[in-house]
Amino acid sequence: MSVEAITITMVIITFGIYTGIGWWSRVRDTSGFYVAGQNVPTVANGAAIAADWMSAASFISMAGLVAFLGFDGTIYLMGWTGGYVLLALLLAPYLRKFGKFTVPDFIGDRFYSSHARAVAAIATIFISLTYISGQMRGVGIVFSRYLQVDIIVGVLIGMAIVGFFALLGGMKGVTWTQAIQYFVIIIAFIIPAVAISLQLTGNPVPQLALTTSDIVDRLGQIQVDLGMTEYMAPFTDLSMLNVFMITLALMAGTAGLPHVIVRFYTVKSVRAARWSAVWAILFIALLYLTAPAVGAFAKYNLIQTIADKPLEEVQEIGWVNKWETTGLLQFDDKNDDGVINFSEGEGNEVAIDGDIIVLSTPEVANLAPFIIALVAAGGLAAALSTASGLLITMTSAVSHDIYYRIFNKQATERQRLRVGRITLLVALLIAAYVGVKPPGFAGEVVALAFGLGAASLFPVILLGIFDKRMNKEGAIAGILTGLIFTLVIIALILSESIFGTDGPILENFLGINAQGIGVVGMLLNFIVSFVVSRNTEAPPLHIQQLIEKVRAPEMDEDNEVAASEED
């Protein structure tokens, strides 16, 4: 069988399993649709959190970013892992004590205001739409390669499949599907990493091979010889300021991502939420500690395969020809010498979409067709798991937090589910459009969502838990300030790819790029929230007492509290 046939077979088998799980766990009420009935076992929830977290950005794009950015690419590893620890230790247990469905639910009840709930729901929609666009891009790339279709067709196929799984089972179905998808993801990532590590260094442990062999030194020397920057040279693609700002934006943004936070509402208790976090960190570490090795190995193999080789000879290689068909790998013999110049700057004759690095690596390394197919199935599982969770988060923000809690408090279960499913379809169409025309790698697009999370929700959640004096006026003003500022600056910096302008309207903001600007929005949010809350009326006494109870260390799962639902 051909690689494509094996891949399609494996995808059909895994999708059949996902569909069976979704059908088995299908829901007919809003509790199951939004928070899986709050009865998911701890280990399963930890695996689901890890799968939700290890999106297309982690599986497909992160190793590609490390491969192309070298040292500077490690900001994504530091930011995303550090942020998860911050979320798990600082916010998740306290949020679970409120016992609510969503982040806007918490903000609306903590700040005793339907307006605060609506603003938080709007922020959730912006964050989730940006995040899911990267996932649609990842799904589209997999389908475009292995079905040999244009990227647009690949994204449309992915859109249909993502929508099917999210509509079928709601959060309950998504959670159990993600628990299975985690193991598909991690197996698909680890097996080729071990095979390539053994092939290049003789060491089957990728992490040890990266640190104890001379592979990085060899890669660095090859890049220098080709006229590129040395692989491990710091601050070559990103300034020191941007390295710091992007890392901080990713960390704080992690703690403000609604689709991650809602995972801690799907378990039975506060204790279960903590243990879910522990399991998730262990599961996530398996991939994140392997990604740097995969990035370095992939870049080494890629350069060795195509750099300074005759163009005609390279284009006859099977995997090169097939990736060229997708438009994600292109050659331009600028000097007409018939030899590929793989370098940096104007002389470079190779255009490689960074999101194909992980997917193409097994083919570049001539691994078995089964492993190539396994990686494709893993990439789809990563993108589908996160996209499904994001869709549920967006639909809950619209149907539960806006439609039900603000506009129609008498809405029936059927009406709320109908609004949620309509919202899901609209969100899919928008995400598919951005997935076809993304403003960067999948990982870079996802980083924008983290910046929005850091600038809008993280400060208000943190202050809502640890500052009794924080009131509804401060929360609303802070979210709006951080969200609007960050959205406007991102749009100006990325105007060329978003709006088709002739060059960016704004090169950067005080030296900070689009991925790091969320930190400035976050600081503005903190300042505005604090100042406004100190110059307006204090929260009601019962809200202040509620915060004290939620923060009490002796509180256990038998004494969980729910915030007042007063406006």
Coordinates of C-alpha atoms in Angstrom, one line a residue:
M1 CA 0.0 0.0 0.0
S2 CA 1.1 3.6 -0.7
V3 CA 1.8 6.0 2.2
E4 CA -1.4 7.8 1.3
A5 CA -3.5 4.7 1.4
I6 CA -2.1 3.6 4.7
T7 CA -2.6 7.1 6.1
I8 CA -6.2 7.3 5.0
T9 CA -6.9 3.8 6.4
M10 CA -5.4 4.8 9.8
V11 CA -7.3 8.1 9.8
I12 CA -10.6 6.2 9.1
I13 CA -9.9 3.7 11.9
T14 CA -9.1 6.4 14.5
F15 CA -12.0 8.6 13.4
G16 CA -14.3 5.6 13.7
I17 CA -13.1 5.2 17.3
Y18 CA -13.7 8.9 18.0
T19 CA -17.2 8.7 16.4
G20 CA -18.1 5.6 18.5
I21 CA -17.0 7.4 21.7
G22 CA -18.9 10.5 20.7
W23 CA -22.1 8.5 20.1
W24 CA -21.7 6.6 23.3
S25 CA -21.3 9.8 25.3
R26 CA -23.8 12.0 23.4
V27 CA -25.7 14.5 25.5
R28 CA -29.2 15.8 25.8
D29 CA -28.8 18.4 28.5
T30 CA -26.7 21.6 28.9
S31 CA -24.7 20.2 31.9
G32 CA -23.4 17.4 29.7
F33 CA -22.9 19.7 26.8
Y34 CA -20.9 22.3 28.6
V35 CA -19.1 20.5 31.5
A36 CA -19.6 16.8 30.9
G37 CA -21.9 16.4 33.9
Q38 CA -18.9 17.2 36.2
N39 CA -18.1 13.4 36.7
V40 CA -15.0 12.8 34.5
P41 CA -12.4 10.6 36.3
T42 CA -9.2 12.4 37.3
V43 CA -6.7 10.5 35.0
A44 CA -9.1 10.7 32.0
N45 CA -9.5 14.4 32.6
G46 CA -5.8 14.9 32.8
A47 CA -5.4 13.1 29.5
A48 CA -8.2 15.2 28.0
I49 CA -6.6 18.4 29.3
A50 CA -3.2 17.4 27.8
A51 CA -4.8 16.6 24.4
D52 CA -6.7 19.9 24.5
W53 CA -3.5 21.7 25.3
M54 CA -1.3 19.9 22.8
S55 CA -3.0 21.4 19.8
A56 CA -1.9 21.6 16.2
A57 CA 0.4 24.4 17.5
S58 CA 2.2 22.0 19.8
F59 CA 2.2 18.9 17.6
I60 CA 2.6 20.3 14.2
S61 CA 4.0 23.8 14.6
M62 CA 6.1 24.0 17.7
A63 CA 8.9 21.7 16.5
G64 CA 8.8 23.7 13.2
L65 CA 9.2 27.0 15.1
V66 CA 12.2 25.4 17.0
A67 CA 13.6 24.2 13.7
F68 CA 13.5 27.6 12.0
L69 CA 14.1 29.9 15.0
G70 CA 16.6 27.7 16.8
F71 CA 17.3 29.1 20.3
D72 CA 14.6 31.8 20.0
G73 CA 12.0 29.1 19.3
T74 CA 12.3 27.8 22.8
I75 CA 10.2 30.7 24.0
Y76 CA 7.1 28.6 23.1
L77 CA 8.3 25.7 25.2
M78 CA 9.0 28.0 28.2
G79 CA 5.9 30.1 27.9
W80 CA 3.4 27.3 27.4
T81 CA 4.7 25.0 30.1
G82 CA 5.4 27.7 32.6
G83 CA 1.9 29.1 32.0
Y84 CA 0.3 25.8 32.7
V85 CA 2.0 25.5 36.0
L86 CA 0.8 29.0 36.8
L87 CA -2.8 28.1 35.9
A88 CA -2.8 24.8 37.8
L89 CA -1.4 26.1 41.0
L90 CA -2.7 29.7 41.2
L91 CA -6.2 29.7 39.6
A92 CA -7.8 26.4 38.8
P93 CA -8.6 25.1 42.3
Y94 CA -10.2 28.4 43.3
L95 CA -12.2 28.6 40.1
R96 CA -13.5 25.1 40.7
K97 CA -14.8 26.0 44.1
F98 CA -17.2 28.4 42.5
G99 CA -18.7 25.4 40.7
K100 CA -19.7 27.3 37.6
F101 CA -19.9 26.3 33.9
T102 CA -17.7 28.9 32.3
V103 CA -15.2 31.7 32.8
P104 CA -17.8 34.3 32.0
D105 CA -20.0 32.6 34.6
F106 CA -17.3 33.1 37.2
I107 CA -16.7 36.7 36.2
G108 CA -20.4 37.5 36.0
D109 CA -21.2 36.2 39.4
R110 CA -18.0 37.3 41.1
F111 CA -18.5 40.8 39.9
Y112 CA -22.3 40.7 40.4
S113 CA -23.0 42.1 36.9
S114 CA -24.5 40.9 33.7
H115 CA -22.4 43.5 31.9
A116 CA -19.2 42.0 33.2
R117 CA -20.5 38.6 32.1
A118 CA -21.2 39.9 28.6
V119 CA -17.7 41.5 28.3
A120 CA -16.0 38.3 29.4
A121 CA -18.0 36.3 26.9
I122 CA -17.0 38.6 24.1
A123 CA -13.4 38.3 25.1
T124 CA -13.8 34.5 25.2
I125 CA -15.2 34.5 21.6
F126 CA -12.2 36.6 20.3
I127 CA -9.7 34.4 22.1
S128 CA -11.3 31.1 20.9
L129 CA -11.7 32.2 17.3
T130 CA -8.1 33.2 17.1
Y131 CA -7.0 30.0 18.7
I132 CA -9.2 27.7 16.6
S133 CA -7.9 29.3 13.3
G134 CA -4.5 27.7 14.0
Q135 CA -6.2 24.3 14.5
M136 CA -8.1 24.6 11.2
R137 CA -4.8 25.4 9.5
G138 CA -3.3 22.2 10.9
V139 CA -6.2 20.0 9.8
G140 CA -6.1 21.6 6.4
I141 CA -2.4 20.9 6.0
V142 CA -2.8 17.2 6.9
F143 CA -5.7 16.6 4.5
S144 CA -4.1 18.6 1.7
R145 CA -1.0 16.5 1.8
Y146 CA -2.5 13.0 2.2
L147 CA -5.5 13.6 0.0
Q148 CA -3.4 15.6 -2.5
V149 CA -5.8 18.5 -2.6
D150 CA -5.4 22.2 -2.3
I151 CA -5.0 23.7 1.3
I152 CA -8.5 25.3 0.9
V153 CA -10.1 22.0 0.2
G154 CA -8.2 20.5 3.2
V155 CA -9.5 23.2 5.5
L156 CA -13.1 22.7 4.4
I157 CA -12.8 18.9 5.0
G158 CA -11.4 19.6 8.4
M159 CA -14.2 22.1 9.2
A160 CA -16.8 19.5 8.5
I161 CA -15.2 16.8 10.6
V162 CA -14.5 19.2 13.6
G163 CA -18.1 20.4 13.5
F164 CA -19.4 16.8 13.4
F165 CA -17.5 15.8 16.6
A166 CA -18.4 18.9 18.5
L167 CA -22.1 18.8 17.6
L168 CA -22.4 15.1 18.4
G169 CA -21.4 14.9 22.0
G170 CA -20.8 18.3 23.5
M171 CA -18.2 18.6 26.2
K172 CA -18.9 15.1 27.5
G173 CA -18.2 13.5 24.1
V174 CA -15.3 15.9 23.5
T175 CA -13.7 15.0 26.8
W176 CA -13.7 11.3 26.4
T177 CA -12.7 11.6 22.7
Q178 CA -9.7 13.8 23.8
A179 CA -8.6 11.3 26.4
I180 CA -8.2 8.7 23.6
Q181 CA -6.7 11.3 21.2
Y182 CA -4.0 12.1 23.8
F183 CA -2.5 8.6 23.4
V184 CA -2.7 8.8 19.6
I185 CA -0.9 12.1 19.8
I186 CA 1.9 11.1 22.1
I187 CA 2.5 7.7 20.3
A188 CA 2.6 9.5 17.0
F189 CA 5.1 12.0 18.3
I190 CA 7.4 9.8 20.3
I191 CA 7.8 6.8 17.9
P192 CA 9.2 8.9 14.9
A193 CA 11.3 10.9 17.4
V194 CA 12.9 7.7 18.7
A195 CA 13.5 6.3 15.2
I196 CA 15.1 9.5 13.9
S197 CA 17.2 9.9 17.1
L198 CA 18.5 6.3 16.6
Q199 CA 19.1 7.0 12.9
L200 CA 21.1 10.2 13.4
T201 CA 22.9 9.6 16.7
G202 CA 22.6 5.9 17.7
N203 CA 20.8 7.0 20.8
P204 CA 17.1 6.0 21.1
V205 CA 16.3 8.6 23.7
P206 CA 15.7 11.9 21.8
Q207 CA 16.4 14.2 24.8
L208 CA 19.7 12.5 25.6
A209 CA 20.7 12.4 21.9
L210 CA 20.1 16.2 21.6
T211 CA 22.2 17.0 24.7
T212 CA 25.0 14.4 24.6
S213 CA 25.7 14.0 20.9
D214 CA 27.2 16.5 18.5
I215 CA 24.1 16.8 16.4
V216 CA 23.4 20.4 17.4
D217 CA 27.1 21.4 16.7
R218 CA 26.9 19.8 13.3
L219 CA 23.6 21.5 12.5
G220 CA 25.0 24.8 13.6
Q221 CA 28.1 24.5 11.4
I222 CA 26.1 23.4 8.4
Q223 CA 23.9 26.5 8.8
V224 CA 27.0 28.8 9.0
D225 CA 28.5 27.2 5.9
L226 CA 25.2 27.8 4.0
G227 CA 25.2 31.5 5.1
M228 CA 22.6 31.1 7.8
T229 CA 22.9 32.2 11.4
E230 CA 24.3 29.6 13.8
Y231 CA 21.4 27.4 15.1
M232 CA 21.9 28.0 18.8
A233 CA 22.8 31.7 18.5
P234 CA 20.4 33.7 20.8
F235 CA 18.3 36.7 19.7
T236 CA 18.8 36.3 16.0
D237 CA 15.2 36.2 14.9
L238 CA 13.7 37.8 18.0
S239 CA 15.2 40.6 20.2
M240 CA 15.8 40.0 23.9
L241 CA 12.8 42.2 24.6
N242 CA 10.5 40.1 22.4
V243 CA 11.8 36.9 23.8
F244 CA 10.9 38.1 27.3
M245 CA 7.5 39.6 26.3
I246 CA 6.4 36.6 24.2
T247 CA 7.3 34.2 26.9
L248 CA 5.4 36.2 29.5
A249 CA 2.4 36.6 27.2
L250 CA 2.3 32.9 26.7
M251 CA 2.5 32.2 30.4
A252 CA -0.2 34.7 31.5
G253 CA -2.3 33.8 28.5
T254 CA -2.3 30.2 29.4
A255 CA -3.9 31.1 32.7
G256 CA -6.5 33.1 30.9
L257 CA -7.6 30.6 28.3
P258 CA -11.3 29.8 28.8
H259 CA -11.2 26.4 27.0
V260 CA -8.4 25.2 29.3
I261 CA -10.0 26.6 32.5
V262 CA -13.3 25.0 31.8
R263 CA -11.6 21.6 32.0
F264 CA -11.4 22.0 35.8
Y265 CA -15.1 22.2 35.9
T266 CA -15.6 18.8 34.4
V267 CA -14.5 16.9 37.5
K268 CA -16.3 16.1 40.7
S269 CA -14.4 18.2 43.2
V270 CA -11.6 20.7 44.0
R271 CA -9.3 17.8 44.9
A272 CA -10.0 16.1 41.6
A273 CA -9.2 19.4 39.8
R274 CA -5.8 19.5 41.5
W275 CA -5.0 15.9 40.6
S276 CA -6.2 16.5 37.0
A277 CA -3.6 19.2 36.8
V278 CA -0.9 16.9 38.1
W279 CA -1.7 14.2 35.5
A280 CA -2.0 16.7 32.7
I281 CA 1.5 18.2 33.5
L282 CA 3.0 14.7 33.4
F283 CA 1.2 13.9 30.1
I284 CA 2.2 17.2 28.5
A285 CA 5.8 16.9 29.5
L286 CA 6.3 13.8 27.3
L287 CA 5.7 15.8 24.2
Y288 CA 7.2 19.2 25.3
L289 CA 10.5 17.6 26.4
T290 CA 10.7 15.8 23.0
A291 CA 9.9 18.7 20.7
P292 CA 13.3 20.5 20.7
A293 CA 15.0 17.3 19.6
V294 CA 12.4 16.8 16.8
G295 CA 13.0 20.3 15.6
A296 CA 16.8 20.0 15.5
F297 CA 16.6 16.5 13.9
A298 CA 14.1 17.7 11.3
K299 CA 16.2 20.8 10.3
Y300 CA 19.3 18.7 10.0
N301 CA 17.7 16.1 7.8
L302 CA 16.0 18.7 5.6
I303 CA 19.2 20.6 5.0
Q304 CA 21.1 17.4 4.2
T305 CA 18.4 16.4 1.7
I306 CA 17.9 19.5 -0.4
A307 CA 20.7 22.1 0.3
D308 CA 23.2 22.5 -2.6
K309 CA 21.5 19.6 -4.5
P310 CA 20.4 19.7 -8.2
L311 CA 16.9 21.1 -8.4
E312 CA 15.7 18.4 -10.9
E313 CA 17.1 15.6 -8.7
V314 CA 15.4 17.0 -5.6
Q315 CA 12.0 17.5 -7.3
E316 CA 12.0 13.8 -8.3
I317 CA 12.0 12.8 -4.6
G318 CA 8.6 11.4 -3.7
W319 CA 7.9 13.5 -0.6
V320 CA 9.2 16.7 -2.2
N321 CA 6.9 16.3 -5.2
K322 CA 3.9 15.6 -3.0
W323 CA 4.5 18.6 -0.7
E324 CA 5.0 20.8 -3.7
T325 CA 1.5 19.8 -4.9
T326 CA 0.1 21.4 -1.7
G327 CA 1.9 24.7 -2.3
L328 CA 3.5 24.5 1.1
L329 CA 6.9 23.7 -0.3
Q330 CA 8.2 25.7 -3.3
F331 CA 11.5 26.2 -5.1
D332 CA 12.6 29.2 -7.1
D333 CA 15.9 28.9 -9.0
K334 CA 16.6 32.6 -8.9
N335 CA 20.1 32.4 -10.5
D336 CA 19.2 29.7 -13.0
D337 CA 22.1 27.5 -12.0
G338 CA 20.0 24.4 -11.4
V339 CA 21.2 24.1 -7.8
I340 CA 19.1 24.7 -4.7
N341 CA 20.4 27.5 -2.5
F342 CA 19.0 26.9 0.9
S343 CA 19.9 30.0 3.0
E344 CA 18.5 33.1 4.5
G345 CA 17.6 36.5 2.9
E346 CA 17.1 37.3 -0.7
G347 CA 19.3 34.5 -2.0
N348 CA 17.2 31.8 -0.5
E349 CA 15.5 29.6 -3.2
V350 CA 13.4 27.4 -0.8
A351 CA 10.1 28.4 0.6
I352 CA 9.0 26.0 3.3
D353 CA 5.8 26.4 5.4
G354 CA 7.0 25.8 8.9
D355 CA 3.9 23.9 9.7
I356 CA 5.0 21.0 7.5
I357 CA 8.2 20.2 9.4
V358 CA 6.8 17.6 11.8
L359 CA 4.5 16.0 9.2
S360 CA 7.3 15.7 6.6
T361 CA 10.1 14.6 8.9
P362 CA 9.3 10.8 8.8
E363 CA 9.3 11.0 5.0
V364 CA 12.5 13.0 4.8
A365 CA 14.1 10.4 7.1
N366 CA 12.8 7.5 5.0
L367 CA 11.0 5.9 7.9
A368 CA 8.4 3.2 7.4
P369 CA 5.1 4.2 5.8
F370 CA 3.2 3.1 8.9
I371 CA 5.1 5.7 11.0
I372 CA 4.4 8.4 8.4
A373 CA 0.7 7.5 8.6
L374 CA 0.8 7.5 12.3
V375 CA 2.2 11.1 12.4
A376 CA -0.6 12.2 10.1
A377 CA -3.2 10.6 12.4
G378 CA -1.5 12.3 15.4
G379 CA -1.5 15.7 13.8
L380 CA -5.2 15.3 13.1
A381 CA -5.9 14.2 16.6
A382 CA -4.1 17.2 18.0
A383 CA -5.9 19.7 15.9
L384 CA -9.3 18.0 16.3
S385 CA -9.1 17.7 20.1
T386 CA -8.3 21.4 20.7
A387 CA -10.7 22.6 18.0
S388 CA -13.6 20.7 19.5
G389 CA -12.9 22.1 22.9
L390 CA -12.7 25.6 21.6
L391 CA -15.9 25.3 19.7
I392 CA -17.7 24.1 22.9
T393 CA -16.2 27.1 24.8
M394 CA -17.4 29.6 22.2
T395 CA -20.9 28.1 22.0
S396 CA -21.2 28.1 25.8
A397 CA -20.2 31.8 25.8
V398 CA -22.9 32.7 23.4
S399 CA -25.8 30.3 24.3
H400 CA -25.2 30.1 28.1
D401 CA -23.5 33.4 29.1
I402 CA -25.1 35.8 26.7
Y403 CA -28.4 34.2 25.4
Y404 CA -29.5 32.4 28.6
R405 CA -28.0 34.4 31.5
I406 CA -28.6 37.8 30.0
F407 CA -31.3 37.9 27.3
N408 CA -33.6 34.9 28.0
K409 CA -33.4 33.5 31.5
Q410 CA -36.5 31.4 30.8
A411 CA -34.9 29.6 27.8
T412 CA -35.5 25.8 27.8
E413 CA -32.7 23.3 27.5
R414 CA -33.6 22.7 23.8
Q415 CA -33.5 26.4 23.0
R416 CA -30.1 26.8 24.6
L417 CA -28.7 23.8 22.8
R418 CA -30.1 25.1 19.5
V419 CA -28.4 28.5 20.0
G420 CA -25.2 26.8 20.9
R421 CA -25.1 24.6 17.8
I422 CA -25.9 27.5 15.5
T423 CA -23.1 29.5 17.1
L424 CA -20.8 26.5 16.6
L425 CA -21.5 26.4 12.8
V426 CA -20.9 30.2 12.5
A427 CA -17.6 30.0 14.4
L428 CA -16.5 27.1 12.2
L429 CA -17.0 29.2 9.0
I430 CA -15.0 32.1 10.4
A431 CA -12.2 29.8 11.7
A432 CA -12.0 28.1 8.3
Y433 CA -11.6 31.4 6.5
V434 CA -8.7 32.5 8.8
G435 CA -7.3 29.0 8.5
V436 CA -7.0 29.4 4.7
K437 CA -5.3 32.8 5.1
P438 CA -3.5 32.7 8.4
P439 CA -1.2 35.6 9.5
G440 CA 1.6 33.2 10.4
F441 CA 2.5 29.6 11.4
A442 CA -0.2 27.8 13.3
G443 CA 2.0 28.3 16.4
E444 CA 2.3 32.0 15.8
V445 CA -1.5 32.4 15.3
V446 CA -2.1 30.5 18.5
A447 CA 0.3 32.8 20.3
L448 CA -1.9 35.7 19.4
A449 CA -4.8 34.0 21.2
F450 CA -2.6 33.7 24.3
G451 CA -1.8 37.4 24.1
L452 CA -5.5 38.2 24.0
G453 CA -6.1 35.9 27.0
A454 CA -3.3 37.6 28.9
A455 CA -4.6 41.0 28.1
S456 CA -8.3 40.4 28.8
L457 CA -9.2 37.6 31.2
F458 CA -6.1 36.7 33.2
P459 CA -5.9 40.0 35.3
V460 CA -9.5 40.0 36.1
I461 CA -9.6 36.3 37.2
L462 CA -6.5 36.8 39.3
L463 CA -7.8 40.0 41.0
G464 CA -11.2 38.4 41.3
I465 CA -9.8 35.7 43.5
F466 CA -7.1 37.6 45.5
D467 CA -8.5 41.1 45.7
K468 CA -11.7 41.5 47.7
R469 CA -11.9 45.2 46.8
M470 CA -12.0 44.5 43.0
N471 CA -15.5 45.4 41.8
K472 CA -17.6 45.2 38.7
E473 CA -16.6 48.7 37.4
G474 CA -12.9 47.8 37.6
A475 CA -13.4 44.4 35.9
I476 CA -15.4 45.8 33.0
A477 CA -13.0 48.7 32.4
G478 CA -10.0 46.4 32.7
I479 CA -11.2 43.7 30.2
L480 CA -12.3 46.3 27.7
T481 CA -9.0 48.2 27.9
G482 CA -6.8 45.2 27.6
L483 CA -8.8 43.5 24.9
I484 CA -9.3 46.5 22.6
F485 CA -5.7 47.7 22.9
T486 CA -4.3 44.3 22.1
L487 CA -6.7 43.7 19.2
V488 CA -6.0 47.1 17.6
I489 CA -2.2 46.7 17.9
I490 CA -2.2 43.2 16.5
A491 CA -4.4 44.3 13.6
L492 CA -2.0 47.2 12.8
I493 CA 1.2 45.1 13.0
L494 CA -0.3 42.2 10.9
S495 CA -2.4 44.4 8.6
E496 CA -0.6 43.1 5.5
S497 CA -1.7 39.5 6.1
I498 CA -5.1 40.4 7.7
F499 CA -6.3 43.2 5.5
G500 CA -4.0 42.9 2.5
T501 CA -2.4 46.3 3.0
D502 CA 0.9 47.2 1.2
G503 CA 3.2 46.5 4.1
P504 CA 2.3 46.7 7.8
I505 CA 0.6 49.8 9.1
L506 CA 2.7 49.5 12.3
E507 CA 6.1 47.7 12.3
N508 CA 6.0 47.1 16.1
F509 CA 4.9 48.8 19.3
L510 CA 8.0 50.2 21.2
G511 CA 10.0 47.3 19.7
I512 CA 7.4 44.6 20.8
N513 CA 5.9 42.4 18.1
A514 CA 2.3 41.1 17.7
Q515 CA 3.0 37.9 19.7
G516 CA 4.3 39.8 22.7
I517 CA 1.9 42.8 22.8
G518 CA -0.5 41.0 25.1
V519 CA 1.8 41.8 28.0
V520 CA 1.3 45.5 27.5
G521 CA -2.4 45.0 27.3
M522 CA -2.2 42.9 30.5
L523 CA -0.4 45.7 32.4
L524 CA -2.9 48.2 31.2
N525 CA -5.7 45.9 32.3
F526 CA -4.2 45.5 35.8
I527 CA -3.7 49.3 36.2
V528 CA -7.1 50.3 34.9
S529 CA -8.8 47.6 37.0
F530 CA -7.0 48.6 40.2
V531 CA -7.5 52.4 39.7
V532 CA -11.2 52.2 38.7
S533 CA -12.1 49.7 41.5
R534 CA -10.4 52.0 44.1
N535 CA -12.4 55.0 42.9
T536 CA -15.8 53.4 42.8
E537 CA -18.1 51.6 45.3
A538 CA -16.7 48.5 47.0
P539 CA -18.3 45.1 46.2
P540 CA -21.2 44.0 48.4
L541 CA -20.3 42.4 51.7
H542 CA -21.6 39.0 50.7
I543 CA -19.3 39.0 47.7
Q544 CA -16.3 39.9 49.9
Q545 CA -17.2 37.1 52.3
L546 CA -17.6 34.7 49.4
I547 CA -14.0 35.4 48.3
E548 CA -12.7 34.8 51.8
K549 CA -14.5 31.4 51.8
V550 CA -13.2 30.4 48.4
R551 CA -9.6 31.2 49.4
A552 CA -9.8 29.4 52.8
P553 CA -7.2 26.6 52.8
E554 CA -9.3 24.3 54.9
M555 CA -12.1 24.3 52.2
D556 CA -12.6 20.9 50.7
E557 CA -14.9 19.4 48.1
D558 CA -17.7 18.9 50.5
N559 CA -17.9 22.7 51.1
E560 CA -17.7 24.1 47.6
V561 CA -19.5 27.3 47.1
A562 CA -21.2 29.0 44.3
A563 CA -21.1 32.7 43.7
S564 CA -24.3 34.8 44.0
E565 CA -26.1 35.2 40.7
E566 CA -27.4 38.7 41.5
D567 CA -26.9 41.4 38.9

